[in-house]
mmCIF file of N, CA and C in Angstrom:
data_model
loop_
_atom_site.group_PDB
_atom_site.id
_atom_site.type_symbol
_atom_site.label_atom_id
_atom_site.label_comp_id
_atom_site.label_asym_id
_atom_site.label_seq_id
_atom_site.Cartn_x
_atom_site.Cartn_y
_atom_site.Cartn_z
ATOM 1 N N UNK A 120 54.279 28.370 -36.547
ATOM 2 C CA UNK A 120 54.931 27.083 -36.704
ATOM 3 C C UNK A 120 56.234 27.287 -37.467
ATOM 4 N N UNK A 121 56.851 26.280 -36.964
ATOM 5 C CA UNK A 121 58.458 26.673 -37.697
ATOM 6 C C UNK A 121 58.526 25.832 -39.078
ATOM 7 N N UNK A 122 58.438 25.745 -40.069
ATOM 8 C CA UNK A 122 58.081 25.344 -41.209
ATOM 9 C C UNK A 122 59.120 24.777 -41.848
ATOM 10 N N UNK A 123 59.262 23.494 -42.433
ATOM 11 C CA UNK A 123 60.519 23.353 -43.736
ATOM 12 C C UNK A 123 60.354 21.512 -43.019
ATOM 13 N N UNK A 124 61.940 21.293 -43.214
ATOM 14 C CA UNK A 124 61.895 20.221 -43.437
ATOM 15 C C UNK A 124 62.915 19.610 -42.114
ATOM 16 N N UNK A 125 63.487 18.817 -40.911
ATOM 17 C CA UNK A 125 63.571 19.132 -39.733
ATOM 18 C C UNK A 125 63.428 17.652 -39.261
ATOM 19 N N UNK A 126 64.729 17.408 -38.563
ATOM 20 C CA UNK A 126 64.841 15.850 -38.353
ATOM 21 C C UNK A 126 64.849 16.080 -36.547
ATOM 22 N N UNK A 127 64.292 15.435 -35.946
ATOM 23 C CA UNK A 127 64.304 15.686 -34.730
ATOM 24 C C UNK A 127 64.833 14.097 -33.726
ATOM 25 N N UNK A 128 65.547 14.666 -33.100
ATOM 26 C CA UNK A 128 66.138 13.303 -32.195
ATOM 27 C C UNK A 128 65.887 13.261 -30.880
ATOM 28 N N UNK A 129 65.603 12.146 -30.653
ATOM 29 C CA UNK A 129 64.731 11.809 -29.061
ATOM 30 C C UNK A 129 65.831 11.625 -28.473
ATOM 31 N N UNK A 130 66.021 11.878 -26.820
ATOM 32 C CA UNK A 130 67.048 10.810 -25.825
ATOM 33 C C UNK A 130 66.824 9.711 -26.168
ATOM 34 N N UNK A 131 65.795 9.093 -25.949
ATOM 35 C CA UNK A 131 66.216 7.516 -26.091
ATOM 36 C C UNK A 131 65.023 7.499 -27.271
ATOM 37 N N UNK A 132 65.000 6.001 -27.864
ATOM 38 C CA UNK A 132 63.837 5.213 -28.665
ATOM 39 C C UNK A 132 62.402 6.303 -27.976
ATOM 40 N N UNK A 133 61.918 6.682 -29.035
ATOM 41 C CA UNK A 133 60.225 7.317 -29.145
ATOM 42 C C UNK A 133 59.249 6.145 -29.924
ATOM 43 N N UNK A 134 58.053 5.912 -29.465
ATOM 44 C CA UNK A 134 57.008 5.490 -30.508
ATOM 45 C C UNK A 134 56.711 6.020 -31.507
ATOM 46 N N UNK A 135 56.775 7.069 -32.297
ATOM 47 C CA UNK A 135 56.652 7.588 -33.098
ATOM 48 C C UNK A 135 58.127 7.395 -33.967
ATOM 49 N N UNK A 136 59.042 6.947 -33.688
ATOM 50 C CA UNK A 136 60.484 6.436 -34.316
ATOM 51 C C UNK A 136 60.069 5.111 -34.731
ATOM 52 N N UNK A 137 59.217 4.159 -34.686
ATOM 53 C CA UNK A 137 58.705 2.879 -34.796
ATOM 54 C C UNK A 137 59.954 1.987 -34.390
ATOM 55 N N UNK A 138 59.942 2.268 -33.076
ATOM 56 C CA UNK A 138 61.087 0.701 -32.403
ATOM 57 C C UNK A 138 62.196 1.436 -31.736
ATOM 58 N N UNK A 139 63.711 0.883 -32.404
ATOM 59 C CA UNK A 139 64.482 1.506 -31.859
ATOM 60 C C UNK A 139 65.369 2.820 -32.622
ATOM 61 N N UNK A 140 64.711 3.040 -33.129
ATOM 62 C CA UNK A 140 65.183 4.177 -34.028
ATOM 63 C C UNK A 140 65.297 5.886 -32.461
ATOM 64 N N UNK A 141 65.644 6.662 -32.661
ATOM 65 C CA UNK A 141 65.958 8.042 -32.104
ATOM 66 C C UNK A 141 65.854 9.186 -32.985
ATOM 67 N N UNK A 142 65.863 9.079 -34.388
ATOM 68 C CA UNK A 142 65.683 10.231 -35.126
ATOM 69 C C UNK A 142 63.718 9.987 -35.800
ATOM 70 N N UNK A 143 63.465 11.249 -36.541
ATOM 71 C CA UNK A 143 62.284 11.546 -36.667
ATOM 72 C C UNK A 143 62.253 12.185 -37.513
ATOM 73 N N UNK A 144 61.872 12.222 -38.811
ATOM 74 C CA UNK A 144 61.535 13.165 -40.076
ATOM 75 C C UNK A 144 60.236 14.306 -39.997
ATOM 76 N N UNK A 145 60.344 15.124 -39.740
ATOM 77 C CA UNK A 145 58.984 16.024 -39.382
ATOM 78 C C UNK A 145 58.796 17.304 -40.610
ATOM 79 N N UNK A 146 57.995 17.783 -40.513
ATOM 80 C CA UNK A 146 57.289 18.700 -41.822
ATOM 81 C C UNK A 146 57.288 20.378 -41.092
ATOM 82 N N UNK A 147 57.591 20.257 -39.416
ATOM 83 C CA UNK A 147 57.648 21.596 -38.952
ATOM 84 C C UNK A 147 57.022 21.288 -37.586
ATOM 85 N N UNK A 148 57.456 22.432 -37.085
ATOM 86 C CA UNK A 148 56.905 22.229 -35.039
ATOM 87 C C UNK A 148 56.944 23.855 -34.480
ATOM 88 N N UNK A 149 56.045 23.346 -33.233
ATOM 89 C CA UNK A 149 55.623 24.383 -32.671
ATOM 90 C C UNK A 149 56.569 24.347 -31.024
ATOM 91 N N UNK A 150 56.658 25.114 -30.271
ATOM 92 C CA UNK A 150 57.045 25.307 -29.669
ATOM 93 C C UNK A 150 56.157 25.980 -27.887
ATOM 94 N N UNK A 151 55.897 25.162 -27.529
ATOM 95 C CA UNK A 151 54.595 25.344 -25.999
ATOM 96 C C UNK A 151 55.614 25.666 -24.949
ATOM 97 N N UNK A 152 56.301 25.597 -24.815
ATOM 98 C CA UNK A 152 57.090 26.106 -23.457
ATOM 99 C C UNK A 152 57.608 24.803 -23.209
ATOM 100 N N UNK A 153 56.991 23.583 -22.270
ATOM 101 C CA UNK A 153 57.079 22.676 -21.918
ATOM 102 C C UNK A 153 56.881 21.389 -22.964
ATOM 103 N N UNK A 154 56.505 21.538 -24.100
ATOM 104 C CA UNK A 154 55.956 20.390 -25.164
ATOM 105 C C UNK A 154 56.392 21.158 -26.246
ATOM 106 N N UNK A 155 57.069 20.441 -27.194
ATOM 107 C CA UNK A 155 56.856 20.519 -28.378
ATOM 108 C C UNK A 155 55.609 19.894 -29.413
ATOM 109 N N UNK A 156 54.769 20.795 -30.336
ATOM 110 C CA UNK A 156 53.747 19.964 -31.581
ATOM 111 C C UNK A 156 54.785 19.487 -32.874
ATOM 112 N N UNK A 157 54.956 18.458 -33.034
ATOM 113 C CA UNK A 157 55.277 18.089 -34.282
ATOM 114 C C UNK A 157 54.271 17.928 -35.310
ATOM 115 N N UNK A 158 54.393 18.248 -36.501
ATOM 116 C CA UNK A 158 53.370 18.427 -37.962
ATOM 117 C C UNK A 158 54.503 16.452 -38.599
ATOM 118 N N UNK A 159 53.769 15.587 -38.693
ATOM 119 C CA UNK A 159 54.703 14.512 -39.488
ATOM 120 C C UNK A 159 54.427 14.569 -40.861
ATOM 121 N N UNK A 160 55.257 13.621 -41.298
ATOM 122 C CA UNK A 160 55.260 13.734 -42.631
ATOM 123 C C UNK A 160 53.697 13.360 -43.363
ATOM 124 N N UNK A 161 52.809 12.646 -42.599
ATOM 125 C CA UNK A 161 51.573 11.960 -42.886
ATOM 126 C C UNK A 161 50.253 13.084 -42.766
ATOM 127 N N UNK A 162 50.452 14.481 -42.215
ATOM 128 C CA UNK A 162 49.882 15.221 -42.414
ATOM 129 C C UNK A 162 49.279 16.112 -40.727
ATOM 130 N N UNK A 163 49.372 14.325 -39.593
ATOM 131 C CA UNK A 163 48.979 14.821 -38.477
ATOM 132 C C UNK A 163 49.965 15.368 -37.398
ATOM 133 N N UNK A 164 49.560 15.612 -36.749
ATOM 134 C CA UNK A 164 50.470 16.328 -35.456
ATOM 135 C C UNK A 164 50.527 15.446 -34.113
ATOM 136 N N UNK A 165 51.404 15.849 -33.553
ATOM 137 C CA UNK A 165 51.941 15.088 -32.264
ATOM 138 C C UNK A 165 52.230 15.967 -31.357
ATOM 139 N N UNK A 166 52.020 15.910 -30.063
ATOM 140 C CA UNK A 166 52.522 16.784 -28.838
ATOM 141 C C UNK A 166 53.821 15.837 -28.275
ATOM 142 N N UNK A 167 54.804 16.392 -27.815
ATOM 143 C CA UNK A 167 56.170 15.677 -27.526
ATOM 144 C C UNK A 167 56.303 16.471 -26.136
ATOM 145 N N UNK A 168 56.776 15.842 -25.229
ATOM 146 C CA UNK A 168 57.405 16.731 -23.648
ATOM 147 C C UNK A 168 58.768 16.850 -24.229
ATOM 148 N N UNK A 169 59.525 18.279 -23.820
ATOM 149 C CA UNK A 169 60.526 18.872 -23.934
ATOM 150 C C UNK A 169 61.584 18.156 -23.855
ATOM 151 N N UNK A 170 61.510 16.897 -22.110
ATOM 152 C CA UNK A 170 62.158 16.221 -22.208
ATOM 153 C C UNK A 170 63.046 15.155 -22.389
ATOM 154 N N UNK A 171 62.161 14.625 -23.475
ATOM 155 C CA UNK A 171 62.582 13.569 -24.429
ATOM 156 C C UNK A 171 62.965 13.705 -25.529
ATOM 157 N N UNK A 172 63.046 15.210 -26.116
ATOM 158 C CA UNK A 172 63.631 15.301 -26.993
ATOM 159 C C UNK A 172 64.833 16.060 -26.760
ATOM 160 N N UNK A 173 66.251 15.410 -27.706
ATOM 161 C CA UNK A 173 67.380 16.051 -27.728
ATOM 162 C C UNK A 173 67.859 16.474 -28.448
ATOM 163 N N UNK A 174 67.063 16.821 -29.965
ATOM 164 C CA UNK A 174 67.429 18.296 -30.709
ATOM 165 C C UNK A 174 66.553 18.214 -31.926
ATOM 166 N N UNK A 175 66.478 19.228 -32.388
ATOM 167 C CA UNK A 175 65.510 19.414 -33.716
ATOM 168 C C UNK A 175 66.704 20.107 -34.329
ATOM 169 N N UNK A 176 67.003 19.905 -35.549
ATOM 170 C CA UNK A 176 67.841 20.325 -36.697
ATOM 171 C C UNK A 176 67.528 19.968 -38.027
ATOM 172 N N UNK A 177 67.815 21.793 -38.919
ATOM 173 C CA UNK A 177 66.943 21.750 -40.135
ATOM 174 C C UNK A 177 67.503 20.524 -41.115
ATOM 175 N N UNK A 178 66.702 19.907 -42.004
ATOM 176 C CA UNK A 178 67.489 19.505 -43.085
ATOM 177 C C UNK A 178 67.619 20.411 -44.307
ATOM 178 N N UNK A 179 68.731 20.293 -44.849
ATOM 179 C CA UNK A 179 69.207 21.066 -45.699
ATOM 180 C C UNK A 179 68.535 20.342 -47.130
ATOM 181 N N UNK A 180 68.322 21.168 -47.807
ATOM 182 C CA UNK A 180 67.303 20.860 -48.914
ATOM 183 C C UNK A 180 67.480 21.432 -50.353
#
């Protein structure tokens, strides 16, 4: 798992953004080929398809 701290932005509005939000605060992710696992800040994990998301970038800390 890629570990730290990692804001991730959807193409459009995600459910997990609660509404219309596009960015995402995450705790670290995995990488499946086709899906990304997100770790959230709440402790659980999420499976994401590749193609709804449009970038993961670290936060600086």
């Amino acid at each position: 798992m890629n570990e730290g701290n990692y804001t991730v932005t959807f193409a459009v509005p995600h459910n997990l953004t609660n509404g219309d939000d596009t960015e995402l605060s995450i705790l670290g992710y995995d990488d499946f080929g086709s899906m990304y696992e997100f770790e959230l800040t709440d402790g659980s994990t999420r499976s994401v398809g590749k193609q709804l998301v449009a970038d993961i970038v670290p936060i600086d800390g």
